[in-house]
Amino acid sequence: MAQLPPLPDNFTYSAEHEWINAKSDAIVGNTVKIGITAVASDALGEVVYVDLPEVGDSVTAGETCGEVESTKSVSDLYCPVSGEVVSINEAATDNPGLLNSDPYGEGWLLEVNVTELGEVMDAAGYAEANSL
């Protein structure tokens, strides 16, 4: 495993390795950014393609909302929240390597106006679950 960037402790995480840029108690009714963790991007290897929902689509917590393709495999992207997609990161779709180089910053994937939070954990819980 490569040296991973620090896990932001002000984010929330899913067991499927997606992050939300907010704590679980502060997101319902707000718009949040979603991406994949450094653990996921490291396991995938070089990310070469990202397939995301369209702006205006509804997404459901715990269900797939896209795919991330790397030189090693194709992985489903699971949405950690339910709501409406209000923005996608075109920089990441144009340059999927951003998911590897800056997974918690420029490599974000979509913004969702949240109607319901899925099963998520705080940074300490995610770190413990993944032996970080």
Short mmCIF file of N, CA, C and O in Angstrom, two decimals:
data_model
loop_
_atom_site.label_atom_id
_atom_site.label_comp_id
_atom_site.label_asym_id
_atom_site.label_seq_id
_atom_site.Cartn_x
_atom_site.Cartn_y
_atom_site.Cartn_z
N MET A 1 0.85 -1.18 0.00
CA MET A 1 0.00 0.00 0.00
C MET A 1 0.90 1.24 0.00
O MET A 1 1.86 1.34 0.74
N ALA A 2 0.58 2.17 -0.85
CA ALA A 2 1.33 3.42 -0.93
C ALA A 2 1.06 4.28 0.30
O ALA A 2 0.10 4.03 1.04
N GLN A 3 1.89 5.29 0.49
CA GLN A 3 1.66 6.26 1.57
C GLN A 3 0.37 7.02 1.25
O GLN A 3 0.28 7.70 0.23
N LEU A 4 -0.63 6.84 2.09
CA LEU A 4 -1.92 7.47 1.84
C LEU A 4 -1.96 8.85 2.46
O LEU A 4 -1.37 9.08 3.52
N PRO A 5 -2.70 9.80 1.84
CA PRO A 5 -2.86 11.12 2.45
C PRO A 5 -3.65 10.98 3.75
O PRO A 5 -4.39 10.01 3.93
N PRO A 6 -3.49 11.95 4.66
CA PRO A 6 -4.23 11.88 5.92
C PRO A 6 -5.74 11.82 5.69
O PRO A 6 -6.27 12.44 4.77
N LEU A 7 -6.40 11.05 6.53
CA LEU A 7 -7.86 10.91 6.47
C LEU A 7 -8.49 12.13 7.13
O LEU A 7 -8.28 12.37 8.32
N PRO A 8 -9.24 12.94 6.37
CA PRO A 8 -9.86 14.12 6.99
C PRO A 8 -10.81 13.70 8.12
O PRO A 8 -11.69 12.87 7.92
N ASP A 9 -10.61 14.26 9.31
CA ASP A 9 -11.47 13.85 10.43
C ASP A 9 -12.77 14.64 10.49
O ASP A 9 -13.63 14.34 11.32
N ASN A 10 -12.95 15.60 9.58
CA ASN A 10 -14.22 16.32 9.53
C ASN A 10 -15.13 15.80 8.42
O ASN A 10 -16.12 16.43 8.09
N PHE A 11 -14.78 14.65 7.83
CA PHE A 11 -15.60 14.00 6.81
C PHE A 11 -16.32 12.81 7.44
O PHE A 11 -15.98 12.36 8.53
N THR A 12 -17.29 12.26 6.70
CA THR A 12 -18.01 11.05 7.06
C THR A 12 -17.75 10.02 5.97
O THR A 12 -17.58 10.39 4.80
N TYR A 13 -17.74 8.73 6.34
CA TYR A 13 -17.32 7.68 5.40
C TYR A 13 -18.31 6.53 5.36
O TYR A 13 -18.93 6.20 6.36
N SER A 14 -18.39 5.90 4.18
CA SER A 14 -19.21 4.69 4.05
C SER A 14 -18.30 3.47 4.10
O SER A 14 -17.09 3.57 3.85
N ALA A 15 -18.88 2.32 4.38
CA ALA A 15 -18.11 1.08 4.38
C ALA A 15 -17.61 0.74 2.98
O ALA A 15 -16.65 -0.01 2.82
N GLU A 16 -18.28 1.31 1.96
CA GLU A 16 -17.90 1.04 0.56
C GLU A 16 -16.82 2.01 0.08
O GLU A 16 -16.55 2.09 -1.11
N HIS A 17 -16.23 2.80 0.98
CA HIS A 17 -15.09 3.68 0.70
C HIS A 17 -15.45 4.97 -0.03
O HIS A 17 -14.62 5.51 -0.76
N GLU A 18 -16.66 5.48 0.20
CA GLU A 18 -16.97 6.82 -0.28
C GLU A 18 -16.89 7.78 0.91
O GLU A 18 -17.06 7.38 2.04
N TRP A 19 -16.62 9.04 0.61
CA TRP A 19 -16.62 10.04 1.68
C TRP A 19 -17.66 11.11 1.40
O TRP A 19 -18.09 11.32 0.27
N ILE A 20 -18.07 11.78 2.47
CA ILE A 20 -18.95 12.94 2.43
C ILE A 20 -18.20 14.05 3.13
O ILE A 20 -17.63 13.84 4.21
N ASN A 21 -18.20 15.24 2.56
CA ASN A 21 -17.41 16.32 3.17
C ASN A 21 -18.14 17.00 4.31
O ASN A 21 -18.09 18.22 4.46
N ALA A 22 -18.82 16.25 5.14
CA ALA A 22 -19.52 16.80 6.30
C ALA A 22 -19.70 15.70 7.34
O ALA A 22 -19.63 14.53 7.02
N LYS A 23 -19.95 16.11 8.55
CA LYS A 23 -20.24 15.15 9.62
C LYS A 23 -21.69 14.69 9.48
O LYS A 23 -22.55 15.40 8.98
N SER A 24 -21.96 13.48 9.97
CA SER A 24 -23.27 12.87 9.78
C SER A 24 -24.42 13.67 10.41
O SER A 24 -25.53 13.65 9.91
N ASP A 25 -24.17 14.39 11.46
CA ASP A 25 -25.26 15.11 12.12
C ASP A 25 -25.54 16.47 11.50
O ASP A 25 -26.39 17.20 11.97
N ALA A 26 -24.84 16.82 10.43
CA ALA A 26 -24.98 18.17 9.88
C ALA A 26 -25.32 18.20 8.41
O ALA A 26 -25.23 19.25 7.79
N ILE A 27 -25.76 17.08 7.81
CA ILE A 27 -25.89 17.11 6.36
C ILE A 27 -27.31 17.06 5.82
O ILE A 27 -27.54 17.50 4.72
N VAL A 28 -28.27 16.49 6.53
CA VAL A 28 -29.61 16.37 5.96
C VAL A 28 -30.14 17.78 5.67
O VAL A 28 -30.13 18.65 6.53
N GLY A 29 -30.59 17.98 4.42
CA GLY A 29 -31.06 19.29 4.00
C GLY A 29 -29.98 20.16 3.39
O GLY A 29 -30.27 21.20 2.82
N ASN A 30 -28.74 19.72 3.45
CA ASN A 30 -27.63 20.49 2.90
C ASN A 30 -27.12 19.82 1.62
O ASN A 30 -27.43 18.68 1.33
N THR A 31 -26.30 20.55 0.90
CA THR A 31 -25.61 19.99 -0.25
C THR A 31 -24.22 19.57 0.19
O THR A 31 -23.52 20.34 0.85
N VAL A 32 -23.86 18.34 -0.15
CA VAL A 32 -22.54 17.81 0.24
C VAL A 32 -21.81 17.30 -1.00
O VAL A 32 -22.41 16.95 -2.00
N LYS A 33 -20.48 17.30 -0.89
CA LYS A 33 -19.65 16.69 -1.91
C LYS A 33 -19.39 15.24 -1.51
O LYS A 33 -19.30 14.92 -0.33
N ILE A 34 -19.24 14.40 -2.54
CA ILE A 34 -18.99 12.98 -2.36
C ILE A 34 -17.80 12.58 -3.23
O ILE A 34 -17.68 13.05 -4.37
N GLY A 35 -16.96 11.72 -2.70
CA GLY A 35 -15.83 11.20 -3.47
C GLY A 35 -15.48 9.81 -2.97
O GLY A 35 -16.20 9.24 -2.15
N ILE A 36 -14.38 9.27 -3.47
CA ILE A 36 -13.90 7.99 -2.97
C ILE A 36 -12.66 8.23 -2.12
O ILE A 36 -11.92 9.18 -2.34
N THR A 37 -12.45 7.35 -1.17
CA THR A 37 -11.34 7.53 -0.24
C THR A 37 -10.00 7.17 -0.90
O THR A 37 -9.94 6.50 -1.93
N ALA A 38 -8.93 7.59 -0.25
CA ALA A 38 -7.59 7.24 -0.71
C ALA A 38 -7.38 5.73 -0.63
O ALA A 38 -6.65 5.16 -1.45
N VAL A 39 -8.03 5.06 0.32
CA VAL A 39 -7.95 3.60 0.41
C VAL A 39 -8.48 2.99 -0.88
O VAL A 39 -7.87 2.09 -1.47
N ALA A 40 -9.64 3.49 -1.34
CA ALA A 40 -10.24 2.98 -2.58
C ALA A 40 -9.38 3.29 -3.78
O ALA A 40 -9.13 2.42 -4.62
N SER A 41 -8.92 4.53 -3.90
CA SER A 41 -8.14 4.89 -5.09
C SER A 41 -6.81 4.15 -5.11
O SER A 41 -6.33 3.76 -6.17
N ASP A 42 -6.24 3.91 -3.93
CA ASP A 42 -4.99 3.14 -3.87
C ASP A 42 -5.24 1.69 -4.30
O ASP A 42 -4.44 1.11 -5.04
N ALA A 43 -6.34 1.10 -3.84
CA ALA A 43 -6.65 -0.28 -4.21
C ALA A 43 -6.97 -0.41 -5.70
O ALA A 43 -6.63 -1.42 -6.33
N LEU A 44 -7.60 0.62 -6.26
CA LEU A 44 -7.94 0.58 -7.68
C LEU A 44 -6.71 0.70 -8.56
O LEU A 44 -6.66 0.16 -9.65
N GLY A 45 -5.72 1.47 -8.11
CA GLY A 45 -4.59 1.79 -8.97
C GLY A 45 -4.93 3.00 -9.81
O GLY A 45 -5.76 3.83 -9.42
N GLU A 46 -4.32 3.13 -10.96
CA GLU A 46 -4.51 4.29 -11.81
C GLU A 46 -5.95 4.35 -12.33
O GLU A 46 -6.37 3.51 -13.11
N VAL A 47 -6.70 5.37 -11.89
CA VAL A 47 -8.08 5.54 -12.33
C VAL A 47 -8.06 6.16 -13.73
O VAL A 47 -7.41 7.18 -13.96
N VAL A 48 -8.79 5.53 -14.66
CA VAL A 48 -8.76 5.99 -16.05
C VAL A 48 -10.11 6.47 -16.56
O VAL A 48 -10.19 7.09 -17.62
N TYR A 49 -11.20 6.18 -15.84
CA TYR A 49 -12.52 6.58 -16.32
C TYR A 49 -13.49 6.66 -15.14
O TYR A 49 -13.42 5.82 -14.23
N VAL A 50 -14.38 7.65 -15.18
CA VAL A 50 -15.40 7.82 -14.14
C VAL A 50 -16.74 8.02 -14.83
O VAL A 50 -16.87 8.84 -15.74
N ASP A 51 -17.73 7.23 -14.43
CA ASP A 51 -19.09 7.36 -14.94
C ASP A 51 -19.98 7.82 -13.79
O ASP A 51 -20.08 7.13 -12.77
N LEU A 52 -20.59 8.99 -13.94
CA LEU A 52 -21.39 9.58 -12.87
C LEU A 52 -22.82 9.83 -13.33
O LEU A 52 -23.08 9.92 -14.53
N PRO A 53 -23.76 9.98 -12.38
CA PRO A 53 -25.13 10.32 -12.76
C PRO A 53 -25.18 11.73 -13.34
O PRO A 53 -24.22 12.49 -13.25
N GLU A 54 -26.32 12.06 -13.93
CA GLU A 54 -26.53 13.39 -14.50
C GLU A 54 -27.04 14.35 -13.42
O GLU A 54 -27.70 13.93 -12.46
N VAL A 55 -26.77 15.63 -13.60
CA VAL A 55 -27.34 16.64 -12.73
C VAL A 55 -28.87 16.55 -12.83
O VAL A 55 -29.42 16.43 -13.93
N GLY A 56 -29.53 16.54 -11.69
CA GLY A 56 -30.99 16.40 -11.64
C GLY A 56 -31.44 14.99 -11.34
O GLY A 56 -32.60 14.78 -10.98
N ASP A 57 -30.55 14.00 -11.50
CA ASP A 57 -30.90 12.62 -11.16
C ASP A 57 -31.08 12.47 -9.65
O ASP A 57 -30.46 13.18 -8.86
N SER A 58 -31.92 11.52 -9.28
CA SER A 58 -32.06 11.15 -7.87
C SER A 58 -31.13 9.98 -7.58
O SER A 58 -31.01 9.07 -8.41
N VAL A 59 -30.51 10.00 -6.43
CA VAL A 59 -29.65 8.91 -5.99
C VAL A 59 -30.18 8.41 -4.65
O VAL A 59 -30.82 9.15 -3.91
N THR A 60 -29.90 7.13 -4.39
CA THR A 60 -30.40 6.50 -3.17
C THR A 60 -29.24 5.96 -2.36
O THR A 60 -28.36 5.26 -2.90
N ALA A 61 -29.25 6.25 -1.07
CA ALA A 61 -28.19 5.78 -0.17
C ALA A 61 -28.06 4.27 -0.24
O ALA A 61 -29.05 3.54 -0.19
N GLY A 62 -26.83 3.81 -0.41
CA GLY A 62 -26.53 2.39 -0.44
C GLY A 62 -26.66 1.75 -1.81
O GLY A 62 -26.33 0.57 -1.97
N GLU A 63 -27.14 2.51 -2.80
CA GLU A 63 -27.27 1.96 -4.15
C GLU A 63 -26.20 2.56 -5.06
O GLU A 63 -25.66 3.62 -4.78
N THR A 64 -25.94 1.88 -6.16
CA THR A 64 -24.91 2.37 -7.08
C THR A 64 -25.37 3.64 -7.76
O THR A 64 -26.55 3.82 -8.08
N CYS A 65 -24.40 4.52 -7.99
CA CYS A 65 -24.69 5.78 -8.68
C CYS A 65 -23.63 6.09 -9.72
O CYS A 65 -23.57 7.20 -10.22
N GLY A 66 -22.80 5.11 -10.03
CA GLY A 66 -21.77 5.32 -11.04
C GLY A 66 -20.74 4.23 -10.99
O GLY A 66 -20.90 3.24 -10.25
N GLU A 67 -19.69 4.42 -11.78
CA GLU A 67 -18.59 3.45 -11.82
C GLU A 67 -17.27 4.20 -11.87
O GLU A 67 -17.18 5.30 -12.41
N VAL A 68 -16.26 3.55 -11.32
CA VAL A 68 -14.90 4.05 -11.41
C VAL A 68 -14.07 2.93 -12.03
O VAL A 68 -14.05 1.81 -11.53
N GLU A 69 -13.42 3.25 -13.16
CA GLU A 69 -12.64 2.25 -13.87
C GLU A 69 -11.16 2.58 -13.73
O GLU A 69 -10.75 3.73 -13.89
N SER A 70 -10.39 1.55 -13.44
CA SER A 70 -8.94 1.74 -13.32
C SER A 70 -8.24 0.75 -14.24
O SER A 70 -8.88 -0.06 -14.92
N THR A 71 -6.93 0.79 -14.22
CA THR A 71 -6.16 -0.16 -15.03
C THR A 71 -6.29 -1.57 -14.46
O THR A 71 -5.98 -2.53 -15.16
N LYS A 72 -6.78 -1.71 -13.21
CA LYS A 72 -6.93 -3.01 -12.59
C LYS A 72 -8.34 -3.58 -12.69
O LYS A 72 -8.52 -4.79 -12.81
N SER A 73 -9.37 -2.70 -12.58
CA SER A 73 -10.74 -3.21 -12.51
C SER A 73 -11.75 -2.08 -12.69
O SER A 73 -11.39 -0.91 -12.79
N VAL A 74 -13.02 -2.46 -12.69
CA VAL A 74 -14.13 -1.51 -12.67
C VAL A 74 -14.87 -1.72 -11.36
O VAL A 74 -15.19 -2.85 -11.00
N SER A 75 -15.12 -0.64 -10.64
CA SER A 75 -15.81 -0.72 -9.36
C SER A 75 -17.04 0.17 -9.37
O SER A 75 -17.01 1.27 -9.91
N ASP A 76 -18.11 -0.34 -8.75
CA ASP A 76 -19.30 0.48 -8.60
C ASP A 76 -19.05 1.58 -7.59
O ASP A 76 -18.31 1.40 -6.62
N LEU A 77 -19.70 2.70 -7.81
CA LEU A 77 -19.69 3.81 -6.87
C LEU A 77 -21.02 3.78 -6.13
O LEU A 77 -22.08 3.83 -6.76
N TYR A 78 -20.98 3.63 -4.81
CA TYR A 78 -22.20 3.57 -4.00
C TYR A 78 -22.44 4.93 -3.36
O TYR A 78 -21.53 5.52 -2.79
N CYS A 79 -23.67 5.40 -3.46
CA CYS A 79 -23.98 6.70 -2.91
C CYS A 79 -24.22 6.58 -1.40
O CYS A 79 -25.03 5.76 -0.97
N PRO A 80 -23.52 7.37 -0.58
CA PRO A 80 -23.72 7.29 0.87
C PRO A 80 -24.93 8.07 1.38
O PRO A 80 -25.23 8.02 2.56
N VAL A 81 -25.60 8.81 0.48
CA VAL A 81 -26.78 9.58 0.87
C VAL A 81 -27.84 9.45 -0.22
O VAL A 81 -27.55 9.07 -1.35
N SER A 82 -29.07 9.79 0.12
CA SER A 82 -30.14 9.93 -0.87
C SER A 82 -30.34 11.41 -1.14
O SER A 82 -30.13 12.25 -0.26
N GLY A 83 -30.77 11.71 -2.36
CA GLY A 83 -31.04 13.09 -2.69
C GLY A 83 -30.94 13.34 -4.17
O GLY A 83 -30.97 12.41 -4.97
N GLU A 84 -30.85 14.63 -4.53
CA GLU A 84 -30.76 15.03 -5.94
C GLU A 84 -29.34 15.48 -6.26
O GLU A 84 -28.75 16.28 -5.52
N VAL A 85 -28.83 14.99 -7.37
CA VAL A 85 -27.51 15.41 -7.84
C VAL A 85 -27.61 16.84 -8.34
O VAL A 85 -28.42 17.14 -9.22
N VAL A 86 -26.83 17.74 -7.77
CA VAL A 86 -26.88 19.15 -8.17
C VAL A 86 -25.65 19.56 -8.96
O VAL A 86 -25.64 20.61 -9.60
N SER A 87 -24.60 18.74 -8.92
CA SER A 87 -23.38 19.07 -9.66
C SER A 87 -22.51 17.84 -9.78
O SER A 87 -22.53 16.97 -8.90
N ILE A 88 -21.78 17.74 -10.89
CA ILE A 88 -20.74 16.71 -11.00
C ILE A 88 -19.42 17.42 -11.25
O ILE A 88 -19.39 18.55 -11.75
N ASN A 89 -18.34 16.78 -10.88
CA ASN A 89 -17.01 17.37 -11.02
C ASN A 89 -16.48 17.03 -12.41
O ASN A 89 -15.89 15.97 -12.62
N GLU A 90 -16.68 17.95 -13.35
CA GLU A 90 -16.22 17.71 -14.72
C GLU A 90 -14.70 17.62 -14.80
O GLU A 90 -14.17 16.95 -15.68
N ALA A 91 -14.00 18.28 -13.88
CA ALA A 91 -12.54 18.16 -13.87
C ALA A 91 -12.13 16.72 -13.61
O ALA A 91 -11.16 16.22 -14.21
N ALA A 92 -12.87 16.02 -12.74
CA ALA A 92 -12.55 14.62 -12.44
C ALA A 92 -12.95 13.69 -13.58
O ALA A 92 -12.27 12.70 -13.84
N THR A 93 -14.04 14.01 -14.28
CA THR A 93 -14.41 13.16 -15.43
C THR A 93 -13.46 13.39 -16.59
O THR A 93 -13.15 12.47 -17.33
N ASP A 94 -12.95 14.62 -16.73
CA ASP A 94 -11.98 14.91 -17.78
C ASP A 94 -10.59 14.38 -17.43
O ASP A 94 -9.82 14.03 -18.31
N ASN A 95 -10.26 14.37 -16.14
CA ASN A 95 -8.95 13.92 -15.67
C ASN A 95 -9.13 12.99 -14.47
O ASN A 95 -8.96 13.40 -13.33
N PRO A 96 -9.51 11.71 -14.70
CA PRO A 96 -9.78 10.79 -13.60
C PRO A 96 -8.60 10.58 -12.66
O PRO A 96 -8.78 10.14 -11.52
N GLY A 97 -7.40 10.91 -13.09
CA GLY A 97 -6.23 10.79 -12.23
C GLY A 97 -6.33 11.65 -10.98
O GLY A 97 -5.61 11.42 -10.01
N LEU A 98 -7.22 12.64 -10.98
CA LEU A 98 -7.43 13.47 -9.78
C LEU A 98 -7.89 12.62 -8.60
O LEU A 98 -7.63 12.96 -7.45
N LEU A 99 -8.58 11.50 -8.87
CA LEU A 99 -9.02 10.62 -7.79
C LEU A 99 -7.83 9.98 -7.09
O LEU A 99 -7.91 9.66 -5.91
N ASN A 100 -6.73 9.80 -7.81
CA ASN A 100 -5.51 9.25 -7.22
C ASN A 100 -4.66 10.35 -6.58
O ASN A 100 -4.13 10.16 -5.48
N SER A 101 -4.53 11.48 -7.26
CA SER A 101 -3.61 12.52 -6.78
C SER A 101 -4.17 13.39 -5.67
O SER A 101 -3.42 13.90 -4.84
N ASP A 102 -5.48 13.58 -5.62
CA ASP A 102 -6.10 14.45 -4.61
C ASP A 102 -7.50 13.94 -4.27
O ASP A 102 -8.50 14.62 -4.54
N PRO A 103 -7.60 12.72 -3.69
CA PRO A 103 -8.93 12.12 -3.48
C PRO A 103 -9.85 12.91 -2.56
O PRO A 103 -11.07 12.82 -2.71
N TYR A 104 -9.31 13.68 -1.63
CA TYR A 104 -10.16 14.42 -0.69
C TYR A 104 -10.34 15.89 -1.08
O TYR A 104 -10.93 16.65 -0.34
N GLY A 105 -9.79 16.27 -2.23
CA GLY A 105 -9.89 17.66 -2.66
C GLY A 105 -10.42 17.77 -4.07
O GLY A 105 -11.62 17.60 -4.30
N GLU A 106 -9.52 18.00 -5.04
CA GLU A 106 -9.92 18.18 -6.43
C GLU A 106 -10.53 16.93 -7.05
O GLU A 106 -11.18 17.00 -8.08
N GLY A 107 -10.37 15.77 -6.40
CA GLY A 107 -10.91 14.53 -6.93
C GLY A 107 -12.32 14.21 -6.47
O GLY A 107 -12.77 13.07 -6.63
N TRP A 108 -13.05 15.19 -5.93
CA TRP A 108 -14.44 14.92 -5.55
C TRP A 108 -15.23 14.55 -6.79
O TRP A 108 -14.82 14.85 -7.93
N LEU A 109 -16.38 13.89 -6.64
CA LEU A 109 -17.12 13.37 -7.79
C LEU A 109 -18.45 14.06 -8.04
O LEU A 109 -18.75 14.40 -9.17
N LEU A 110 -19.28 14.20 -7.03
CA LEU A 110 -20.58 14.81 -7.24
C LEU A 110 -21.05 15.54 -5.99
O LEU A 110 -20.54 15.28 -4.90
N GLU A 111 -21.99 16.46 -6.20
CA GLU A 111 -22.63 17.14 -5.09
C GLU A 111 -24.09 16.73 -5.08
O GLU A 111 -24.74 16.68 -6.13
N VAL A 112 -24.59 16.44 -3.89
CA VAL A 112 -25.96 15.98 -3.73
C VAL A 112 -26.67 16.83 -2.67
O VAL A 112 -26.10 17.08 -1.60
N ASN A 113 -27.89 17.25 -2.99
CA ASN A 113 -28.74 17.90 -2.00
C ASN A 113 -29.40 16.77 -1.20
O ASN A 113 -30.26 16.06 -1.72
N VAL A 114 -29.02 16.61 0.03
CA VAL A 114 -29.33 15.42 0.82
C VAL A 114 -30.76 15.43 1.35
O VAL A 114 -31.21 16.41 1.93
N THR A 115 -31.45 14.29 1.14
CA THR A 115 -32.77 14.09 1.74
C THR A 115 -32.72 13.02 2.83
O THR A 115 -33.58 12.99 3.70
N GLU A 116 -31.72 12.13 2.75
CA GLU A 116 -31.58 11.08 3.76
C GLU A 116 -30.13 10.61 3.79
O GLU A 116 -29.52 10.41 2.75
N LEU A 117 -29.65 10.39 4.97
CA LEU A 117 -28.29 9.90 5.17
C LEU A 117 -28.29 8.38 5.21
O LEU A 117 -29.15 7.78 5.84
N GLY A 118 -27.34 7.76 4.53
CA GLY A 118 -27.18 6.31 4.59
C GLY A 118 -26.35 5.92 5.80
O GLY A 118 -26.11 6.73 6.70
N GLU A 119 -25.92 4.66 5.81
CA GLU A 119 -25.09 4.18 6.92
C GLU A 119 -23.67 4.68 6.70
O GLU A 119 -23.03 4.33 5.71
N VAL A 120 -23.21 5.50 7.62
CA VAL A 120 -21.88 6.09 7.52
C VAL A 120 -21.19 6.03 8.88
O VAL A 120 -21.82 5.72 9.89
N MET A 121 -19.91 6.33 8.86
CA MET A 121 -19.13 6.31 10.10
C MET A 121 -18.21 7.53 10.12
O MET A 121 -17.95 8.12 9.07
N ASP A 122 -17.72 7.85 11.29
CA ASP A 122 -16.77 8.96 11.39
C ASP A 122 -15.38 8.48 10.99
O ASP A 122 -15.17 7.29 10.70
N ALA A 123 -14.43 9.39 10.97
CA ALA A 123 -13.07 9.06 10.52
C ALA A 123 -12.44 7.97 11.39
O ALA A 123 -11.78 7.06 10.86
N ALA A 124 -12.65 8.04 12.70
CA ALA A 124 -12.07 7.04 13.59
C ALA A 124 -12.64 5.65 13.29
O ALA A 124 -11.89 4.66 13.26
N GLY A 125 -13.93 5.57 13.05
CA GLY A 125 -14.56 4.30 12.72
C GLY A 125 -14.06 3.74 11.39
O GLY A 125 -13.81 2.55 11.25
N TYR A 126 -13.91 4.65 10.39
CA TYR A 126 -13.41 4.21 9.08
C TYR A 126 -11.96 3.74 9.20
O TYR A 126 -11.58 2.71 8.63
N ALA A 127 -11.16 4.49 9.94
CA ALA A 127 -9.76 4.11 10.12
C ALA A 127 -9.66 2.74 10.80
O ALA A 127 -8.85 1.89 10.40
N GLU A 128 -10.46 2.52 11.83
CA GLU A 128 -10.44 1.24 12.53
C GLU A 128 -10.89 0.09 11.61
O GLU A 128 -10.27 -0.97 11.59
N ALA A 129 -11.95 0.33 10.83
CA ALA A 129 -12.46 -0.71 9.93
C ALA A 129 -11.47 -1.08 8.84
O ALA A 129 -11.53 -2.19 8.30
N ASN A 130 -10.56 -0.16 8.51
CA ASN A 130 -9.61 -0.39 7.43
C ASN A 130 -8.17 -0.49 7.91
O ASN A 130 -7.24 -0.38 7.11
N SER A 131 -7.97 -0.64 9.23
CA SER A 131 -6.64 -0.81 9.82
C SER A 131 -5.69 0.30 9.38
O SER A 131 -4.53 0.04 9.01
N LEU A 132 -6.15 1.54 9.43
CA LEU A 132 -5.31 2.68 9.05
C LEU A 132 -4.56 3.23 10.26
O LEU A 132 -4.99 3.18 11.35
#
